[in-house]
Tab-separated table of C-alpha atoms in Angstrom:
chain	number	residue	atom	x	y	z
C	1	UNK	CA	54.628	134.408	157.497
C	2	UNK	CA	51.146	135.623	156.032
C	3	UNK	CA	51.770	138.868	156.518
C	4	UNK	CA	53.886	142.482	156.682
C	5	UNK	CA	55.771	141.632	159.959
C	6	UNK	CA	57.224	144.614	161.633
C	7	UNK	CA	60.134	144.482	164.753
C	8	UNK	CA	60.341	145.714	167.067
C	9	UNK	CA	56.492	146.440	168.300
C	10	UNK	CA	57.602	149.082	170.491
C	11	UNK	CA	60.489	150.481	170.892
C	12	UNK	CA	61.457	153.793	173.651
C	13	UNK	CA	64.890	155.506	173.109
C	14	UNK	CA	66.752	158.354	174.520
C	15	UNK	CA	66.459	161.591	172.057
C	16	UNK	CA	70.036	161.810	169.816
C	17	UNK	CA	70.612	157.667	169.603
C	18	UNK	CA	69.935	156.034	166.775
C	19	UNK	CA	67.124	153.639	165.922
C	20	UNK	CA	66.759	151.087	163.829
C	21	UNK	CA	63.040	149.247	162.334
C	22	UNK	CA	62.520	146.408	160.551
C	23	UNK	CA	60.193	145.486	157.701
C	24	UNK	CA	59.749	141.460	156.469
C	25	UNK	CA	56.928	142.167	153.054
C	26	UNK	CA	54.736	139.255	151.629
C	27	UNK	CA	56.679	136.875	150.318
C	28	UNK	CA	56.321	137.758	146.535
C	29	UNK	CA	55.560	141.199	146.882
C	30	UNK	CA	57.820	143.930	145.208
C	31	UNK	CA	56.522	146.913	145.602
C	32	UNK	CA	57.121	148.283	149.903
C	33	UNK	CA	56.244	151.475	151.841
C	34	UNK	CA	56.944	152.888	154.852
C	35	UNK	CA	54.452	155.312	156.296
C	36	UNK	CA	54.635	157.549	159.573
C	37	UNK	CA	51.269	157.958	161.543
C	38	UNK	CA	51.700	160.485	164.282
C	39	UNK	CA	49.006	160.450	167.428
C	40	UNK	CA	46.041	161.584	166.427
C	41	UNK	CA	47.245	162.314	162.540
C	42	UNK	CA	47.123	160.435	159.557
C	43	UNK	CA	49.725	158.547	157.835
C	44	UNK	CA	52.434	160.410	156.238
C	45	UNK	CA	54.442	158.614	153.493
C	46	UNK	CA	58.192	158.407	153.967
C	47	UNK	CA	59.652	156.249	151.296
C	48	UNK	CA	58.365	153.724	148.634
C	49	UNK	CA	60.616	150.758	146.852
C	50	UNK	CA	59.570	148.765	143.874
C	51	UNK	CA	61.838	145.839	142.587
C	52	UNK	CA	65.249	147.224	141.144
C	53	UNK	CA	64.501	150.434	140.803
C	54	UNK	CA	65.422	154.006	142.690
C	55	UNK	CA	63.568	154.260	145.897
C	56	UNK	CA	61.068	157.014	145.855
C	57	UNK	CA	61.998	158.760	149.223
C	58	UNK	CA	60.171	162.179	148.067
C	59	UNK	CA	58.548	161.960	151.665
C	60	UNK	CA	61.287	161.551	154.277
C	61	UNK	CA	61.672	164.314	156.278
C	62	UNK	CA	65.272	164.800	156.885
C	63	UNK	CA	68.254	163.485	156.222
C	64	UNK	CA	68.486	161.482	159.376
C	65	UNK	CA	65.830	159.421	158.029
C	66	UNK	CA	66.450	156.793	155.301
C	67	UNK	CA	65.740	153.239	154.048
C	68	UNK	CA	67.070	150.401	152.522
C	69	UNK	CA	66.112	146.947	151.009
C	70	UNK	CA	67.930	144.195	150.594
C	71	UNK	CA	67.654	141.683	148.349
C	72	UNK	CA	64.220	142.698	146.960
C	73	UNK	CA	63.236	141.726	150.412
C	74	UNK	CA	63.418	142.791	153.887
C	75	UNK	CA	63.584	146.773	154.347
C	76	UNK	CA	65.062	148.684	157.571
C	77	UNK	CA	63.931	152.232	158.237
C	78	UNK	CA	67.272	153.813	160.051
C	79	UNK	CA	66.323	156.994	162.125
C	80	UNK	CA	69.760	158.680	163.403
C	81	UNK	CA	70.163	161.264	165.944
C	82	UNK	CA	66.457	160.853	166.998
C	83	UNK	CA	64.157	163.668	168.320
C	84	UNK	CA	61.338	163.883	170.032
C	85	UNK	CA	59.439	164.730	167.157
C	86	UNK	CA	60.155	161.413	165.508
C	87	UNK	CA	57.839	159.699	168.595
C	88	UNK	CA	55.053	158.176	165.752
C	89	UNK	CA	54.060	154.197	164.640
C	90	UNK	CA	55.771	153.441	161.745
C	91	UNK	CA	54.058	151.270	159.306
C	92	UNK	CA	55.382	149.350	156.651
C	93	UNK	CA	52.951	148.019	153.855
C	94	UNK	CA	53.653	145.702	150.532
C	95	UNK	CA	51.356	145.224	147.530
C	96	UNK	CA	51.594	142.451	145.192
C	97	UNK	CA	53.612	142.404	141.629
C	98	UNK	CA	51.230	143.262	138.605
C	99	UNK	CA	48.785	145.384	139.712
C	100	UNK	CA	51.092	148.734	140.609
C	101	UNK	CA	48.056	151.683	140.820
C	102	UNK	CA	45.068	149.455	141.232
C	103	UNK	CA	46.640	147.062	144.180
C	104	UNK	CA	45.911	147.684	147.389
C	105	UNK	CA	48.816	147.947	150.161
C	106	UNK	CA	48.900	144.783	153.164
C	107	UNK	CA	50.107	146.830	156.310
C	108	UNK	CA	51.823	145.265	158.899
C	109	UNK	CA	50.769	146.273	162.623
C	110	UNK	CA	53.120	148.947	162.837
C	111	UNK	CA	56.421	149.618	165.354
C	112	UNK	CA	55.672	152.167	168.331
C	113	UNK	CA	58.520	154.963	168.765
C	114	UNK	CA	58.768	156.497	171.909
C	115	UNK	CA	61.755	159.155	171.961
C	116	UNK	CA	62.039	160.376	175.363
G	1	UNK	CA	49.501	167.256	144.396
G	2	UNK	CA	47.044	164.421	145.241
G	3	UNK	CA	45.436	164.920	148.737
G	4	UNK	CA	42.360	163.860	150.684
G	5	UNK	CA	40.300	165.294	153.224
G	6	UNK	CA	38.063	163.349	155.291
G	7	UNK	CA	35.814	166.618	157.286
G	8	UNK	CA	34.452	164.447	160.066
G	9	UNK	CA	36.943	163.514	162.667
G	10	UNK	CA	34.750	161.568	164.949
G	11	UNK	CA	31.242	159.944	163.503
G	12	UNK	CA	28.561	159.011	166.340
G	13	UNK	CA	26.090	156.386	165.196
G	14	UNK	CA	23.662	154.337	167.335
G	15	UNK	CA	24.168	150.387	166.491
G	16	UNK	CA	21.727	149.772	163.607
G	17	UNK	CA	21.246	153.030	162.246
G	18	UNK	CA	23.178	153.958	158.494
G	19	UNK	CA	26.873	154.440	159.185
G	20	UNK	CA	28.098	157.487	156.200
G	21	UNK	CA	31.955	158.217	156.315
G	22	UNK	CA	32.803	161.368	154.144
G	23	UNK	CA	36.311	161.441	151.785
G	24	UNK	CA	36.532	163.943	148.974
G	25	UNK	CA	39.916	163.915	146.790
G	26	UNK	CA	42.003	166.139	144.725
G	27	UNK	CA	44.054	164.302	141.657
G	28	UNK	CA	45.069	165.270	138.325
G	29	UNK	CA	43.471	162.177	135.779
G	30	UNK	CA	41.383	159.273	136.616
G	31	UNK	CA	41.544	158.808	140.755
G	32	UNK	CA	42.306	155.328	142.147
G	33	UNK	CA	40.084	155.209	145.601
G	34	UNK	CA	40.845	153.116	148.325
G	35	UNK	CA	39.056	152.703	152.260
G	36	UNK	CA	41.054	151.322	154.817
G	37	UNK	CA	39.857	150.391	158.416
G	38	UNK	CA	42.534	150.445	161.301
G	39	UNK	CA	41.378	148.653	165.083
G	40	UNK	CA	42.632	149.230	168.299
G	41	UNK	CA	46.271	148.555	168.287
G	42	UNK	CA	46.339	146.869	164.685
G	43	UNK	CA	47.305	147.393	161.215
G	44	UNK	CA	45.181	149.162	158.348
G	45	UNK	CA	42.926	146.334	156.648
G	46	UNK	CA	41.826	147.248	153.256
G	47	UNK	CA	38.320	147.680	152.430
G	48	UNK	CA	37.183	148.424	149.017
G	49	UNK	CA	38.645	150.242	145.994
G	50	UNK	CA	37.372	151.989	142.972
G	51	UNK	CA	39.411	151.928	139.960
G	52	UNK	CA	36.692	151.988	136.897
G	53	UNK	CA	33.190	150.749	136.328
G	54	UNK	CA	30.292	151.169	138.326
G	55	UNK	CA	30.157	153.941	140.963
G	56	UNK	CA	28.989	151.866	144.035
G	57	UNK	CA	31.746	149.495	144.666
G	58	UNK	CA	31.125	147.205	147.520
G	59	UNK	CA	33.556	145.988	149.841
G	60	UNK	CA	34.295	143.534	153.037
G	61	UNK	CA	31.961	143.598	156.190
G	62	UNK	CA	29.165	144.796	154.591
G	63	UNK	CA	30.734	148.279	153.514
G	64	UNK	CA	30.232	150.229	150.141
G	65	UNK	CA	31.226	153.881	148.756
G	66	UNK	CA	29.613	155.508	146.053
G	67	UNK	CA	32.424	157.289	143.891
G	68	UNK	CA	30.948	161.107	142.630
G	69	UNK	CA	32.929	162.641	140.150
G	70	UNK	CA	31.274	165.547	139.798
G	71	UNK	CA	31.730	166.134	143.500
G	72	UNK	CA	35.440	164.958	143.646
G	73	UNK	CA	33.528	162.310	146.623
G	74	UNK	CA	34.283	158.642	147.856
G	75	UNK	CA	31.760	158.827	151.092
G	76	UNK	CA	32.102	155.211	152.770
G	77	UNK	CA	28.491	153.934	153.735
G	78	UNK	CA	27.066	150.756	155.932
G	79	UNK	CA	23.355	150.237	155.744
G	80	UNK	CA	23.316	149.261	159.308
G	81	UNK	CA	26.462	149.532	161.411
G	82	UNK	CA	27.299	147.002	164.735
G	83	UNK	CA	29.233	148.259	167.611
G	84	UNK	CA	32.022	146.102	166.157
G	85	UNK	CA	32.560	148.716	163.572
G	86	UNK	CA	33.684	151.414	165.765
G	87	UNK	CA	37.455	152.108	164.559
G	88	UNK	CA	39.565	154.596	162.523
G	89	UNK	CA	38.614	154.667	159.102
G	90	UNK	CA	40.925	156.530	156.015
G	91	UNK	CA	40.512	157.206	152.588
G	92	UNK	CA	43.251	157.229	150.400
G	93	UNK	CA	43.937	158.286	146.688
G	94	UNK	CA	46.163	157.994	143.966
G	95	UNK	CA	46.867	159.056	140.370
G	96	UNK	CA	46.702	156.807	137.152
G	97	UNK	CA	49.808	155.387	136.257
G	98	UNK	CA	52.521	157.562	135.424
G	99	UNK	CA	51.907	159.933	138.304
G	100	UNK	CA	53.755	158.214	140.965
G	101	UNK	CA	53.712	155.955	143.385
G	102	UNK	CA	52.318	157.454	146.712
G	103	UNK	CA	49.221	156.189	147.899
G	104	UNK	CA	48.134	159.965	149.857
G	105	UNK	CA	45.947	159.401	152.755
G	106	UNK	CA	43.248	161.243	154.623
G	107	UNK	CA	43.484	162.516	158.260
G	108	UNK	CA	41.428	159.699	159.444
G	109	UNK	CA	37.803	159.817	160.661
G	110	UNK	CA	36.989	157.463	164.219
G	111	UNK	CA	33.536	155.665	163.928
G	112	UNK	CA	31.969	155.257	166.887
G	113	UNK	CA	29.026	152.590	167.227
G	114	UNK	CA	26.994	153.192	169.960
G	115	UNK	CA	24.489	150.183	171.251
């Protein structure tokens, strides 16, 4: 597609199971974030991936929370044991090769988690 | 540490009248200055960027921001603003190159255009 695509859109869970989000970039673009935006909050950065090398994940906020890419490609934000403090939109954003500081980020619209 | 604060977390503005969003930074080096715009229920859309140059950068839908070194100050600015402005509007920051990757956000200010 054109842009970030993000699945699920919403997504309600029962506190303690795991969760599972999905990030599709650009096509072309190497450098992906995920971000947390709380109600009411701004966005809080979790974890950032550029091409080949080590994630940055200087932002997640526990180890139930991490990330992967695959492929220089898709990315899945994995949430385990979930709490009701994890209830935020997540938003995933890429930028385009070449321009790494100056580039600005294409956000996708973002998956809703409700943990009840 | 980068960081951004954005003071203002509502702004009330009748339709027509000059639309000023406020954003000051904290970075060590050169700051790389970014405005994003978020609808109802949709993404962040960028806006405009300062990386060098001129301080007045101009951006989509009629929106500028004036970059103030002195005053460590981004303040996003619309001559006139339309009721189709209203929306949630953050400033973010980051370092030169070198200093990492994170793009560090402010807390968001919502823009309300009255008619």
């Amino acid at each position: 597609g054109a842009g970030v695509s993000q699945s699920p859109s919403n997504k309600v869970t029962e506190k303690g199971k795991d969760v599972e989000l999905r990030c599709d970039p650009i096509s072309g673009h190497t450098a992906l974030y995920w971000y947390r935006q709380s109600l009411g909050q701004g966005l809080e950065f979790l974890i950032y991936f550029q091409g080949n090398s080590a994630p940055d994940k200087s932002g997640l906020p526990s180890d139930r929370f991490s990330a992967e890419r695959t492929g220089g490609s898709v990315s899945t934000l994995t949430i385990q044991r979930t709490q009701q403090e994890d209830s935020a939109v997540y938003l995933c954003a890429s930028r385009r090769p070449g321009v790494a500081s100056t580039g600005e980020l294409f956000f996708g619209e973002g998956s809703r988690l409700t943990v009840l | 540490a980068q960081s951004v604060a954005q003071p203002e977390d509502q702004v009330n503005v009748a339709e027509g009248n000059p639309l000023t969003v406020k954003c000051t930074y904290s970075v060590s080096g050169n700051p790389y200055l970014f405005w994003y715009v978020q609808y109802p229920n949709r993404g962040l859309q960028f806006l405009l960027k300062y990386i060098t140059g001129d301080n007045l950068v101009k951006g989509s839908y009629g929106f500028e921001a004036e970059f103030n070194k002195s005053q460590t100050s981004f303040h996003l600015k619309k001559p006139s603003a339309l009721v189709s402005d209203s929306a949630l509007y953050f400033c973010a920051v980051r370092g030169p190159e070198g200093a990492g990757n994170k793009l560090t956000f402010g807390g968001g200010t919502r823009v309300l255009v009255k008619p």
